[in-house]
Coordinates of N, CA and C in Angstrom, one line a residue:
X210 N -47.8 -2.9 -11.7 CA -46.7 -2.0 -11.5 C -46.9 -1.2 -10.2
X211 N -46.0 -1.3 -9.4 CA -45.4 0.1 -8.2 C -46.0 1.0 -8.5
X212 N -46.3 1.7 -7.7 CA -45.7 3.2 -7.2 C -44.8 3.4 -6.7
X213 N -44.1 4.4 -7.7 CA -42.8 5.3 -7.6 C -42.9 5.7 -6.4
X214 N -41.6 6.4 -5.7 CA -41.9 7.2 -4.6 C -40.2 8.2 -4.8
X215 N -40.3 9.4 -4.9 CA -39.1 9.9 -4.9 C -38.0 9.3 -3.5
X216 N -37.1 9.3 -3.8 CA -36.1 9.1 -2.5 C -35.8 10.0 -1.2
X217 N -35.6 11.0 -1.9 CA -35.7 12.2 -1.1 C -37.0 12.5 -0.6
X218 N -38.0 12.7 -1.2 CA -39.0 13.4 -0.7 C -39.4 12.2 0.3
X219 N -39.4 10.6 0.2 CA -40.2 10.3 1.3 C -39.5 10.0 2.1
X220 N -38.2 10.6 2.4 CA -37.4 10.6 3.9 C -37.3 11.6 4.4
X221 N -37.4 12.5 3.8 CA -37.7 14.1 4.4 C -38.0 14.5 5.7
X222 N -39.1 13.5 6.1 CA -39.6 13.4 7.2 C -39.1 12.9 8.7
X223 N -37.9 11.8 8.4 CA -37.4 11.1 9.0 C -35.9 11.2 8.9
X224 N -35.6 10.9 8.2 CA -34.1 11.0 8.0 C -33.5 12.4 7.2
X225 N -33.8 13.4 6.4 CA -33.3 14.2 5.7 C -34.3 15.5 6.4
X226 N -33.5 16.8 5.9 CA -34.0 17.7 5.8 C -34.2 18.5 4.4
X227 N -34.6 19.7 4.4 CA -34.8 20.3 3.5 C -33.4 21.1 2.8
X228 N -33.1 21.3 1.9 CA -31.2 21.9 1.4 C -31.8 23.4 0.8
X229 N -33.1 23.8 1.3 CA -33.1 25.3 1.5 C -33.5 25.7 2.0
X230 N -33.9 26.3 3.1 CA -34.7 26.9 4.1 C -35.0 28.4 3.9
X231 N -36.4 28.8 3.3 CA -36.8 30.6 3.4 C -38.0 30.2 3.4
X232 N -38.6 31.1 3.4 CA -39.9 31.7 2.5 C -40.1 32.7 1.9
X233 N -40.8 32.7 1.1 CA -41.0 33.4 0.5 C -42.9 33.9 -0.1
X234 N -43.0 35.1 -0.5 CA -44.8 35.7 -1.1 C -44.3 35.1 -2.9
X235 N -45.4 35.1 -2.8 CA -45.5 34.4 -4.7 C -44.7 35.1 -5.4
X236 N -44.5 36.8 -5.6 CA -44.0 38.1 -6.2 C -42.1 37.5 -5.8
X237 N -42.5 37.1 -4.7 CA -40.3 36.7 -5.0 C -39.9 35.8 -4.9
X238 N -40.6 34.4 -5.3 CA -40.7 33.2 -4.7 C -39.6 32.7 -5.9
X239 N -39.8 33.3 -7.5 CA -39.2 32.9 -9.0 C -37.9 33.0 -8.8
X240 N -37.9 34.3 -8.2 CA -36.5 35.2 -8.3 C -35.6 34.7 -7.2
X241 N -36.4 34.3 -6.0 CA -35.0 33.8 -5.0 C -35.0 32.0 -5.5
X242 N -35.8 31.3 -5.6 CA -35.6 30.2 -6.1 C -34.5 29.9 -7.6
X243 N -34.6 30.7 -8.2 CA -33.5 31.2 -9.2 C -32.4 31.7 -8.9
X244 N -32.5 32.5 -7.7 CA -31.2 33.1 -7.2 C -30.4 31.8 -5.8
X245 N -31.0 31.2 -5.7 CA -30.6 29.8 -5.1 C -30.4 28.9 -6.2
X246 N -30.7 28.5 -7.0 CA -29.9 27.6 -8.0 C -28.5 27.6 -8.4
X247 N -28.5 29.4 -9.1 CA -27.2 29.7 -9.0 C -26.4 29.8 -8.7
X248 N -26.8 30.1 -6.7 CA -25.6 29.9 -6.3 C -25.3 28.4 -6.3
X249 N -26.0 27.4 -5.9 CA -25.8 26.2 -5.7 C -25.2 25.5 -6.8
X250 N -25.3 26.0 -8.1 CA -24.1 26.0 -9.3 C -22.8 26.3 -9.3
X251 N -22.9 27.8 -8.7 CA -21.6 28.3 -8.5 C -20.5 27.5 -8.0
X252 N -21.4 27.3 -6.9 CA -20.2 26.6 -5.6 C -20.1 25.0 -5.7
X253 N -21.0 24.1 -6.5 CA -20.5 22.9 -7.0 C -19.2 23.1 -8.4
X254 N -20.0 23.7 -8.6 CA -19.0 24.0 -9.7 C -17.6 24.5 -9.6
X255 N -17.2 25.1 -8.6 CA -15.9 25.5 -7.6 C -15.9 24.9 -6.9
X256 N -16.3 23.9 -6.0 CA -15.8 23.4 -5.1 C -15.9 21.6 -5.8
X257 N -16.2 21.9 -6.8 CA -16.0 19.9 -7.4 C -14.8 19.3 -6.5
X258 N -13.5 19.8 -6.3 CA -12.8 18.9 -5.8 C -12.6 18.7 -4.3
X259 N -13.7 19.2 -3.8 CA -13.5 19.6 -2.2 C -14.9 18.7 -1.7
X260 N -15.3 17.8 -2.3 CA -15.6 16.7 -1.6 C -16.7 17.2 -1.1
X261 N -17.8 18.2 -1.5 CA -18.8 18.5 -0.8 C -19.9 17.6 -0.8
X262 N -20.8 17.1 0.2 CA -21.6 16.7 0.3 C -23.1 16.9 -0.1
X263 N -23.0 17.8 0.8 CA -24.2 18.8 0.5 C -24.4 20.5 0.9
X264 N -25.2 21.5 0.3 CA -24.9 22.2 0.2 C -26.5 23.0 1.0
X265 N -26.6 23.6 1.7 CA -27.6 24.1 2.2 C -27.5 25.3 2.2
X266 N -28.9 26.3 1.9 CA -29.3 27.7 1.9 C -30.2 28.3 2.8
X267 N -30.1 29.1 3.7 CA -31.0 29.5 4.6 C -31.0 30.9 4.4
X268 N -32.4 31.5 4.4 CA -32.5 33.3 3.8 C -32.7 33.2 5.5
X269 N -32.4 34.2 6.2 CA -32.1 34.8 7.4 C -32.9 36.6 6.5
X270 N -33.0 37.1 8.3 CA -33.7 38.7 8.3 C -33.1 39.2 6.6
X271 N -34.4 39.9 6.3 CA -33.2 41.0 5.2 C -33.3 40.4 4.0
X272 N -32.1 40.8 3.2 CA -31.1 40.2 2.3 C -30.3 39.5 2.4
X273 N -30.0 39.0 3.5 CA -29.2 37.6 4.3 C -29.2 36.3 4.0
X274 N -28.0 35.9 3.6 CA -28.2 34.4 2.6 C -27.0 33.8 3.9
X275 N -27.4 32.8 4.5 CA -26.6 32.1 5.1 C -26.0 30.4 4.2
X276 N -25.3 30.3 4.0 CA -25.0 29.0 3.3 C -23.9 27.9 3.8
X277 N -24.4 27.2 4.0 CA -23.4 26.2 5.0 C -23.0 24.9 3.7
X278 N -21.9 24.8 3.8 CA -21.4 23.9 3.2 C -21.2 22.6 3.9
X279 N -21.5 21.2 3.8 CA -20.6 19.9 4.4 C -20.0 19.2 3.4
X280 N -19.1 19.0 3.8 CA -17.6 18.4 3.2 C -16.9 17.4 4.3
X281 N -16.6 16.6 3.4 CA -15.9 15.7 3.7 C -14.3 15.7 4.7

């Protein structure tokens, strides 16, 4: 038998990027990784008929959530 190899993760390198961009200390790592899901719920979930592709999150200075949408 193979080894598996996720799809994503082994193009990462090459061909894809990452569809969150922060960092985060261990103490808020739960809470924003949680608070990125949701939104990424939200807005598939609203935007189902709008042909999105993918959905990217970038935490900027602050409390600053930048989120870029691509759509078709």
């Amino acid at each position: 038998m193979g080894q598996k190899v996720h799809p994503i993760g082994f193009r990462l390198g090459n061909l894809r990027h990452w569809e969150s961009i922060w960092f985060a200390d261990r103490r808020n790592y739960g809470n924003q990784l949680v608070e990125d899901l949701n939104i990424r719920k939200y807005l598939e979930k609203r935007l189902e008929h709008a042909a999105v592709s993918k959905i990217e999150i970038n935490r900027v200075a602050g409390n600053k959530i930048r989120v870029v949408i691509f759509t078709a």
